[in-house]
Amino acid sequence: MRVFVCLFLVSVLGCSLAEGKVVSKCDLKKEFNNLPESEWPEGHTMTDNFLAKLICHVEKASEFNTSAVNQLIPKKKEEEEAEQWTLYGLFQLSDHLICSDGATPSPDRICNVTCSALVDDHIEDDISCVLNIARKVIDGGFAVERKREFWRMVKLIFQPDCNNETAGNYFAECKD
Ligand SMILES: *[C@@H]1O[C@H](CO)[C@@H](O)[C@H](O)[C@H]1NC(C)=O
Ligand SMILES: *[C@@H]1O[C@H](CO)[C@@H](O)[C@H](O)[C@H]1NC(C)=O
Ligand SMILES: *[C@@H]1O[C@H](CO)[C@@H](O)[C@H](O)[C@H]1NC(C)=O
């Protein structure tokens, strides 16, 4: 049955037959280290300490499971409608501002990708989406209202316990 559903969904949602996989901390670090410099926002390189914070977030948010899906109900102010965000994949990227929950990517999202594409075991699109977010952080390419919303989203999703993580500590077990 699942195979049948997936055959149907594959054209619509990019459904993957793969169950997803669990990646290791050190392999994920390697994926980032192997990215060509041109992938990075201009004039920036990923520092090992930033990478430690980012991968620490992955560990706490998805436990390195590429198919993790979770719900988040952000606290709201009185006058706002109740919201529920869904967080997808290794980096727990949100259907709020980041990926599109419909069948086709939407141009108003930071990443030109459907959320369902973020839960398969191909992590290249997840990584390039994270790089898009990093670019937004760096060049702030947002109108004021969305900028505020963007930072709220980043704050709610990113794990605060990881703020003090350093490469020396976090990657001590990794050989390179
Ligand atoms: C990964 O997450 C998926 C979706 O929640 C779950 O079905 C699967 O069992 C998880 N895999 C592991 C190894 O925890
Ligand atoms: C968005 O993704 C679609 C499908 O992968 C692609 O055809 C399109 O060119 C992309 N658009 C942008 C602006 O990158
Ligand atoms: C991070 O470090 C700061 C300053 O050293 C400290 O005040 C804060 O409690 C630490 N936060 C966490 C989550 O460990």
PDB file of C-alpha atoms and ligand atoms in Angstrom:
ATOM      1  CA  MET A   1       0.000   0.000   0.000  1.00  0.00           C
ATOM      2  CA  ARG A   2       2.734   2.399   0.901  1.00  0.00           C
ATOM      3  CA  VAL A   3       4.473   1.643  -2.366  1.00  0.00           C
ATOM      4  CA  PHE A   4       1.282   2.406  -4.214  1.00  0.00           C
ATOM      5  CA  VAL A   5       0.749   5.677  -2.378  1.00  0.00           C
ATOM      6  CA  CYS A   6       4.326   6.664  -3.014  1.00  0.00           C
ATOM      7  CA  LEU A   7       4.066   5.862  -6.716  1.00  0.00           C
ATOM      8  CA  PHE A   8       1.149   8.217  -6.805  1.00  0.00           C
ATOM      9  CA  LEU A   9       2.835  10.872  -4.716  1.00  0.00           C
ATOM     10  CA  VAL A  10       6.192  10.700  -6.403  1.00  0.00           C
ATOM     11  CA  SER A  11       5.064  12.924  -9.238  1.00  0.00           C
ATOM     12  CA  VAL A  12       3.236  15.332  -6.954  1.00  0.00           C
ATOM     13  CA  LEU A  13       5.311  15.604  -3.810  1.00  0.00           C
ATOM     14  CA  GLY A  14       8.602  13.991  -4.650  1.00  0.00           C
ATOM     15  CA  CYS A  15       7.716  11.220  -2.221  1.00  0.00           C
ATOM     16  CA  SER A  16      10.616   8.941  -1.584  1.00  0.00           C
ATOM     17  CA  LEU A  17      10.416   5.226  -0.961  1.00  0.00           C
ATOM     18  CA  ALA A  18      13.434   5.542   1.277  1.00  0.00           C
ATOM     19  CA  GLU A  19      12.700   5.550   5.001  1.00  0.00           C
ATOM     20  CA  GLY A  20      15.237   8.236   5.552  1.00  0.00           C
ATOM     21  CA  LYS A  21      18.469   7.594   7.337  1.00  0.00           C
ATOM     22  CA  VAL A  22      20.453   8.642  10.335  1.00  0.00           C
ATOM     23  CA  VAL A  23      23.617  10.523   9.474  1.00  0.00           C
ATOM     24  CA  SER A  24      26.575  10.853  11.784  1.00  0.00           C
ATOM     25  CA  LYS A  25      27.799  14.085  13.296  1.00  0.00           C
ATOM     26  CA  CYS A  26      31.226  13.755  11.681  1.00  0.00           C
ATOM     27  CA  ASP A  27      29.841  12.870   8.230  1.00  0.00           C
ATOM     28  CA  LEU A  28      27.553  15.872   8.323  1.00  0.00           C
ATOM     29  CA  LYS A  29      30.488  18.079   9.278  1.00  0.00           C
ATOM     30  CA  LYS A  30      32.383  16.634   6.292  1.00  0.00           C
ATOM     31  CA  GLU A  31      29.488  17.444   3.939  1.00  0.00           C
ATOM     32  CA  PHE A  32      29.731  21.091   4.934  1.00  0.00           C
ATOM     33  CA  ASN A  33      33.520  21.151   4.866  1.00  0.00           C
ATOM     34  CA  ASN A  34      33.490  19.713   1.338  1.00  0.00           C
ATOM     35  CA  LEU A  35      31.231  22.418  -0.068  1.00  0.00           C
ATOM     36  CA  PRO A  36      32.991  24.635  -2.575  1.00  0.00           C
ATOM     37  CA  GLU A  37      33.609  28.120  -1.272  1.00  0.00           C
ATOM     38  CA  SER A  38      31.385  29.492  -4.038  1.00  0.00           C
ATOM     39  CA  GLU A  39      28.371  27.956  -2.267  1.00  0.00           C
ATOM     40  CA  TRP A  40      28.861  30.307   0.639  1.00  0.00           C
ATOM     41  CA  PRO A  41      27.390  33.762   0.899  1.00  0.00           C
ATOM     42  CA  GLU A  42      29.908  36.087  -0.683  1.00  0.00           C
ATOM     43  CA  GLY A  43      32.808  37.050   1.553  1.00  0.00           C
ATOM     44  CA  HIS A  44      31.894  34.515   4.228  1.00  0.00           C
ATOM     45  CA  THR A  45      33.195  31.125   5.117  1.00  0.00           C
ATOM     46  CA  MET A  46      31.664  28.757   7.543  1.00  0.00           C
ATOM     47  CA  THR A  47      33.671  28.846  10.725  1.00  0.00           C
ATOM     48  CA  ASP A  48      34.058  25.587  12.627  1.00  0.00           C
ATOM     49  CA  ASN A  49      32.354  27.134  15.631  1.00  0.00           C
ATOM     50  CA  PHE A  50      29.336  28.142  13.573  1.00  0.00           C
ATOM     51  CA  LEU A  51      29.216  24.626  12.169  1.00  0.00           C
ATOM     52  CA  ALA A  52      29.335  23.223  15.713  1.00  0.00           C
ATOM     53  CA  LYS A  53      26.279  25.290  16.668  1.00  0.00           C
ATOM     54  CA  LEU A  54      24.429  24.319  13.501  1.00  0.00           C
ATOM     55  CA  ILE A  55      25.109  20.580  13.812  1.00  0.00           C
ATOM     56  CA  CYS A  56      24.357  20.692  17.540  1.00  0.00           C
ATOM     57  CA  HIS A  57      20.964  22.083  16.482  1.00  0.00           C
ATOM     58  CA  VAL A  58      20.532  19.131  14.098  1.00  0.00           C
ATOM     59  CA  GLU A  59      21.333  16.686  16.892  1.00  0.00           C
ATOM     60  CA  LYS A  60      18.833  18.209  19.317  1.00  0.00           C
ATOM     61  CA  ALA A  61      16.095  18.916  16.783  1.00  0.00           C
ATOM     62  CA  SER A  62      16.056  15.784  14.591  1.00  0.00           C
ATOM     63  CA  GLU A  63      18.538  13.440  16.267  1.00  0.00           C
ATOM     64  CA  PHE A  64      20.237  13.279  12.841  1.00  0.00           C
ATOM     65  CA  ASN A  65      17.171  11.588  11.350  1.00  0.00           C
ATOM     66  CA  THR A  66      16.701  12.807   7.777  1.00  0.00           C
ATOM     67  CA  SER A  67      12.976  12.032   7.878  1.00  0.00           C
ATOM     68  CA  ALA A  68      12.075  13.661  11.177  1.00  0.00           C
ATOM     69  CA  VAL A  69       8.821  15.638  11.099  1.00  0.00           C
ATOM     70  CA  ASN A  70       7.568  17.583  14.111  1.00  0.00           C
ATOM     71  CA  GLN A  71       4.887  20.095  14.923  1.00  0.00           C
ATOM     72  CA  LEU A  72       5.606  23.401  16.600  1.00  0.00           C
ATOM     73  CA  ILE A  73       2.940  25.654  18.030  1.00  0.00           C
ATOM     74  CA  PRO A  74       4.599  29.011  18.498  1.00  0.00           C
ATOM     75  CA  LYS A  75       3.416  31.185  21.368  1.00  0.00           C
ATOM     76  CA  LYS A  76       1.232  33.945  20.055  1.00  0.00           C
ATOM     77  CA  LYS A  77       0.165  37.389  21.059  1.00  0.00           C
ATOM     78  CA  GLU A  78      -3.501  37.847  22.034  1.00  0.00           C
ATOM     79  CA  GLU A  79      -4.682  39.217  18.725  1.00  0.00           C
ATOM     80  CA  GLU A  80      -2.911  36.715  16.513  1.00  0.00           C
ATOM     81  CA  GLU A  81      -4.477  33.612  15.047  1.00  0.00           C
ATOM     82  CA  ALA A  82      -3.307  30.308  16.427  1.00  0.00           C
ATOM     83  CA  GLU A  83      -0.588  28.900  14.249  1.00  0.00           C
ATOM     84  CA  GLN A  84       0.948  25.540  13.824  1.00  0.00           C
ATOM     85  CA  TRP A  85       4.188  25.063  11.988  1.00  0.00           C
ATOM     86  CA  THR A  86       5.515  21.775  10.740  1.00  0.00           C
ATOM     87  CA  LEU A  87       9.257  21.196  10.837  1.00  0.00           C
ATOM     88  CA  TYR A  88      10.882  18.925   8.272  1.00  0.00           C
ATOM     89  CA  GLY A  89      14.012  16.826   8.003  1.00  0.00           C
ATOM     90  CA  LEU A  90      17.506  16.917   9.378  1.00  0.00           C
ATOM     91  CA  PHE A  91      17.540  20.667  10.059  1.00  0.00           C
ATOM     92  CA  GLN A  92      13.841  20.825  10.985  1.00  0.00           C
ATOM     93  CA  LEU A  93      13.095  23.461   8.379  1.00  0.00           C
ATOM     94  CA  SER A  94       9.712  25.077   8.721  1.00  0.00           C
ATOM     95  CA  ASP A  95       6.710  25.328   6.413  1.00  0.00           C
ATOM     96  CA  HIS A  96       6.544  28.840   7.836  1.00  0.00           C
ATOM     97  CA  LEU A  97       8.657  31.070   5.507  1.00  0.00           C
ATOM     98  CA  ILE A  98      11.136  28.339   4.502  1.00  0.00           C
ATOM     99  CA  CYS A  99       9.640  25.504   2.444  1.00  0.00           C
ATOM    100  CA  SER A 100       6.333  25.118   0.607  1.00  0.00           C
ATOM    101  CA  ASP A 101       3.731  22.754   1.986  1.00  0.00           C
ATOM    102  CA  GLY A 102       1.865  22.606  -1.324  1.00  0.00           C
ATOM    103  CA  ALA A 103       2.660  20.449  -4.302  1.00  0.00           C
ATOM    104  CA  THR A 104       4.832  23.053  -5.998  1.00  0.00           C
ATOM    105  CA  PRO A 105       7.501  25.366  -4.604  1.00  0.00           C
ATOM    106  CA  SER A 106       6.223  28.823  -3.797  1.00  0.00           C
ATOM    107  CA  PRO A 107       8.240  31.939  -4.668  1.00  0.00           C
ATOM    108  CA  ASP A 108       7.483  33.586  -1.307  1.00  0.00           C
ATOM    109  CA  ARG A 109       9.536  30.988   0.569  1.00  0.00           C
ATOM    110  CA  ILE A 110      13.211  31.277   1.340  1.00  0.00           C
ATOM    111  CA  CYS A 111      13.907  27.928  -0.277  1.00  0.00           C
ATOM    112  CA  ASN A 112      12.591  26.906  -3.665  1.00  0.00           C
ATOM    113  CA  VAL A 113      11.621  23.492  -2.413  1.00  0.00           C
ATOM    114  CA  THR A 114       8.590  21.612  -1.186  1.00  0.00           C
ATOM    115  CA  CYS A 115       8.687  20.574   2.462  1.00  0.00           C
ATOM    116  CA  SER A 116       8.148  16.949   1.485  1.00  0.00           C
ATOM    117  CA  ALA A 117      11.426  17.023  -0.443  1.00  0.00           C
ATOM    118  CA  LEU A 118      13.222  17.733   2.831  1.00  0.00           C
ATOM    119  CA  VAL A 119      12.416  14.404   4.491  1.00  0.00           C
ATOM    120  CA  ASP A 120      14.046  11.998   2.064  1.00  0.00           C
ATOM    121  CA  ASP A 121      17.596  10.745   2.454  1.00  0.00           C
ATOM    122  CA  HIS A 122      19.061  13.188  -0.063  1.00  0.00           C
ATOM    123  CA  ILE A 123      20.424  15.935   2.106  1.00  0.00           C
ATOM    124  CA  GLU A 124      21.902  18.147  -0.621  1.00  0.00           C
ATOM    125  CA  ASP A 125      18.670  20.136  -0.945  1.00  0.00           C
ATOM    126  CA  ASP A 126      18.427  20.473   2.847  1.00  0.00           C
ATOM    127  CA  ILE A 127      21.962  21.834   2.963  1.00  0.00           C
ATOM    128  CA  SER A 128      21.402  24.267   0.121  1.00  0.00           C
ATOM    129  CA  CYS A 129      18.255  25.482   1.878  1.00  0.00           C
ATOM    130  CA  VAL A 130      20.270  26.098   5.057  1.00  0.00           C
ATOM    131  CA  LEU A 131      22.743  28.081   2.948  1.00  0.00           C
ATOM    132  CA  ASN A 132      19.855  30.161   1.596  1.00  0.00           C
ATOM    133  CA  ILE A 133      18.805  30.925   5.160  1.00  0.00           C
ATOM    134  CA  ALA A 134      22.389  31.877   6.024  1.00  0.00           C
ATOM    135  CA  ARG A 135      22.367  34.263   3.055  1.00  0.00           C
ATOM    136  CA  LYS A 136      19.149  35.855   4.319  1.00  0.00           C
ATOM    137  CA  VAL A 137      20.713  36.283   7.746  1.00  0.00           C
ATOM    138  CA  ILE A 138      23.778  37.925   6.245  1.00  0.00           C
ATOM    139  CA  ASP A 139      22.286  40.224   3.653  1.00  0.00           C
ATOM    140  CA  GLY A 140      18.905  40.701   5.306  1.00  0.00           C
ATOM    141  CA  GLY A 141      17.076  40.636   1.980  1.00  0.00           C
ATOM    142  CA  PHE A 142      13.643  41.139   3.520  1.00  0.00           C
ATOM    143  CA  ALA A 143      11.040  43.802   3.873  1.00  0.00           C
ATOM    144  CA  VAL A 144      10.797  45.049   7.469  1.00  0.00           C
ATOM    145  CA  GLU A 145       7.686  43.106   8.431  1.00  0.00           C
ATOM    146  CA  ARG A 146       9.008  39.823   7.102  1.00  0.00           C
ATOM    147  CA  LYS A 147      12.394  40.486   8.683  1.00  0.00           C
ATOM    148  CA  ARG A 148      10.793  40.578  12.110  1.00  0.00           C
ATOM    149  CA  GLU A 149       8.872  37.402  11.317  1.00  0.00           C
ATOM    150  CA  PHE A 150      12.028  35.789   9.975  1.00  0.00           C
ATOM    151  CA  TRP A 151      13.971  36.416  13.173  1.00  0.00           C
ATOM    152  CA  ARG A 152      11.077  35.186  15.269  1.00  0.00           C
ATOM    153  CA  MET A 153      11.067  31.974  13.245  1.00  0.00           C
ATOM    154  CA  VAL A 154      14.849  31.540  13.536  1.00  0.00           C
ATOM    155  CA  LYS A 155      14.687  32.088  17.303  1.00  0.00           C
ATOM    156  CA  LEU A 156      11.855  29.624  17.790  1.00  0.00           C
ATOM    157  CA  ILE A 157      13.398  26.890  15.702  1.00  0.00           C
ATOM    158  CA  PHE A 158      17.061  27.175  16.586  1.00  0.00           C
ATOM    159  CA  GLN A 159      18.033  25.303  19.741  1.00  0.00           C
ATOM    160  CA  PRO A 160      19.218  27.763  22.424  1.00  0.00           C
ATOM    161  CA  ASP A 161      21.260  25.048  24.163  1.00  0.00           C
ATOM    162  CA  CYS A 162      23.606  25.124  21.193  1.00  0.00           C
ATOM    163  CA  ASN A 163      24.551  28.799  21.424  1.00  0.00           C
ATOM    164  CA  ASN A 164      27.682  28.105  23.430  1.00  0.00           C
ATOM    165  CA  GLU A 165      28.831  25.052  21.534  1.00  0.00           C
ATOM    166  CA  THR A 166      32.376  25.188  20.157  1.00  0.00           C
ATOM    167  CA  ALA A 167      34.094  23.093  17.513  1.00  0.00           C
ATOM    168  CA  GLY A 168      36.870  22.000  19.880  1.00  0.00           C
ATOM    169  CA  ASN A 169      34.324  20.476  22.192  1.00  0.00           C
ATOM    170  CA  TYR A 170      31.591  19.333  19.837  1.00  0.00           C
ATOM    171  CA  PHE A 171      33.770  17.813  17.113  1.00  0.00           C
ATOM    172  CA  ALA A 172      36.383  16.320  19.454  1.00  0.00           C
ATOM    173  CA  GLU A 173      35.437  12.820  18.288  1.00  0.00           C
ATOM    174  CA  CYS A 174      35.757  13.648  14.573  1.00  0.00           C
ATOM    175  CA  LYS A 175      39.070  12.811  12.969  1.00  0.00           C
ATOM    176  CA  ASP A 176      39.103  15.557  10.343  1.00  0.00           C
TER     177      ASP A 176
HETATM  178  C1  LIG B   1      13.176   8.779  11.757  1.00  0.00           C
HETATM  179  O1  LIG B   1      11.977   9.522  11.742  1.00  0.00           O
HETATM  180  C2  LIG B   1      10.901   8.839  11.090  1.00  0.00           C
HETATM  181  C3  LIG B   1       9.728   9.814  11.007  1.00  0.00           C
HETATM  182  O2  LIG B   1       9.397  10.311  12.265  1.00  0.00           O
HETATM  183  C4  LIG B   1      10.591   7.570  11.851  1.00  0.00           C
HETATM  184  O3  LIG B   1       9.556   6.872  11.198  1.00  0.00           O
HETATM  185  C5  LIG B   1      11.844   6.690  11.899  1.00  0.00           C
HETATM  186  O4  LIG B   1      11.592   5.555  12.685  1.00  0.00           O
HETATM  187  C6  LIG B   1      13.002   7.477  12.493  1.00  0.00           C
HETATM  188  N1  LIG B   1      14.221   6.675  12.387  1.00  0.00           N
HETATM  189  C7  LIG B   1      14.999   6.444  13.431  1.00  0.00           C
HETATM  190  C8  LIG B   1      16.200   5.597  13.165  1.00  0.00           C
HETATM  191  O5  LIG B   1      14.778   6.917  14.526  1.00  0.00           O
HETATM  192  C1  LIG B   2      12.599  26.257  -8.456  1.00  0.00           C
HETATM  193  O1  LIG B   2      12.595  24.852  -8.574  1.00  0.00           O
HETATM  194  C2  LIG B   2      11.972  24.406  -9.767  1.00  0.00           C
HETATM  195  C3  LIG B   2      11.839  22.887  -9.689  1.00  0.00           C
HETATM  196  O2  LIG B   2      12.993  22.289  -9.164  1.00  0.00           O
HETATM  197  C4  LIG B   2      12.802  24.891 -10.955  1.00  0.00           C
HETATM  198  O3  LIG B   2      12.210  24.437 -12.163  1.00  0.00           O
HETATM  199  C5  LIG B   2      12.841  26.419 -10.926  1.00  0.00           C
HETATM  200  O4  LIG B   2      13.673  26.885 -11.959  1.00  0.00           O
HETATM  201  C6  LIG B   2      13.358  26.908  -9.590  1.00  0.00           C
HETATM  202  N1  LIG B   2      13.205  28.357  -9.509  1.00  0.00           N
HETATM  203  C7  LIG B   2      14.166  29.143  -9.034  1.00  0.00           C
HETATM  204  C8  LIG B   2      13.846  30.592  -8.963  1.00  0.00           C
HETATM  205  O5  LIG B   2      15.258  28.709  -8.676  1.00  0.00           O
HETATM  206  C1  LIG B   3      26.251  30.490  27.437  1.00  0.00           C
HETATM  207  O1  LIG B   3      27.308  31.276  27.964  1.00  0.00           O
HETATM  208  C2  LIG B   3      26.878  32.437  28.631  1.00  0.00           C
HETATM  209  C3  LIG B   3      28.113  33.258  29.004  1.00  0.00           C
HETATM  210  O2  LIG B   3      29.210  32.443  29.287  1.00  0.00           O
HETATM  211  C4  LIG B   3      26.054  32.028  29.864  1.00  0.00           C
HETATM  212  O3  LIG B   3      25.616  33.168  30.561  1.00  0.00           O
HETATM  213  C5  LIG B   3      24.843  31.220  29.383  1.00  0.00           C
HETATM  214  O4  LIG B   3      24.092  30.760  30.484  1.00  0.00           O
HETATM  215  C6  LIG B   3      25.279  30.036  28.535  1.00  0.00           C
HETATM  216  N1  LIG B   3      24.110  29.429  27.931  1.00  0.00           N
HETATM  217  C7  LIG B   3      23.908  28.104  27.885  1.00  0.00           C
HETATM  218  C8  LIG B   3      22.646  27.643  27.255  1.00  0.00           C
HETATM  219  O5  LIG B   3      24.705  27.293  28.350  1.00  0.00           O
END
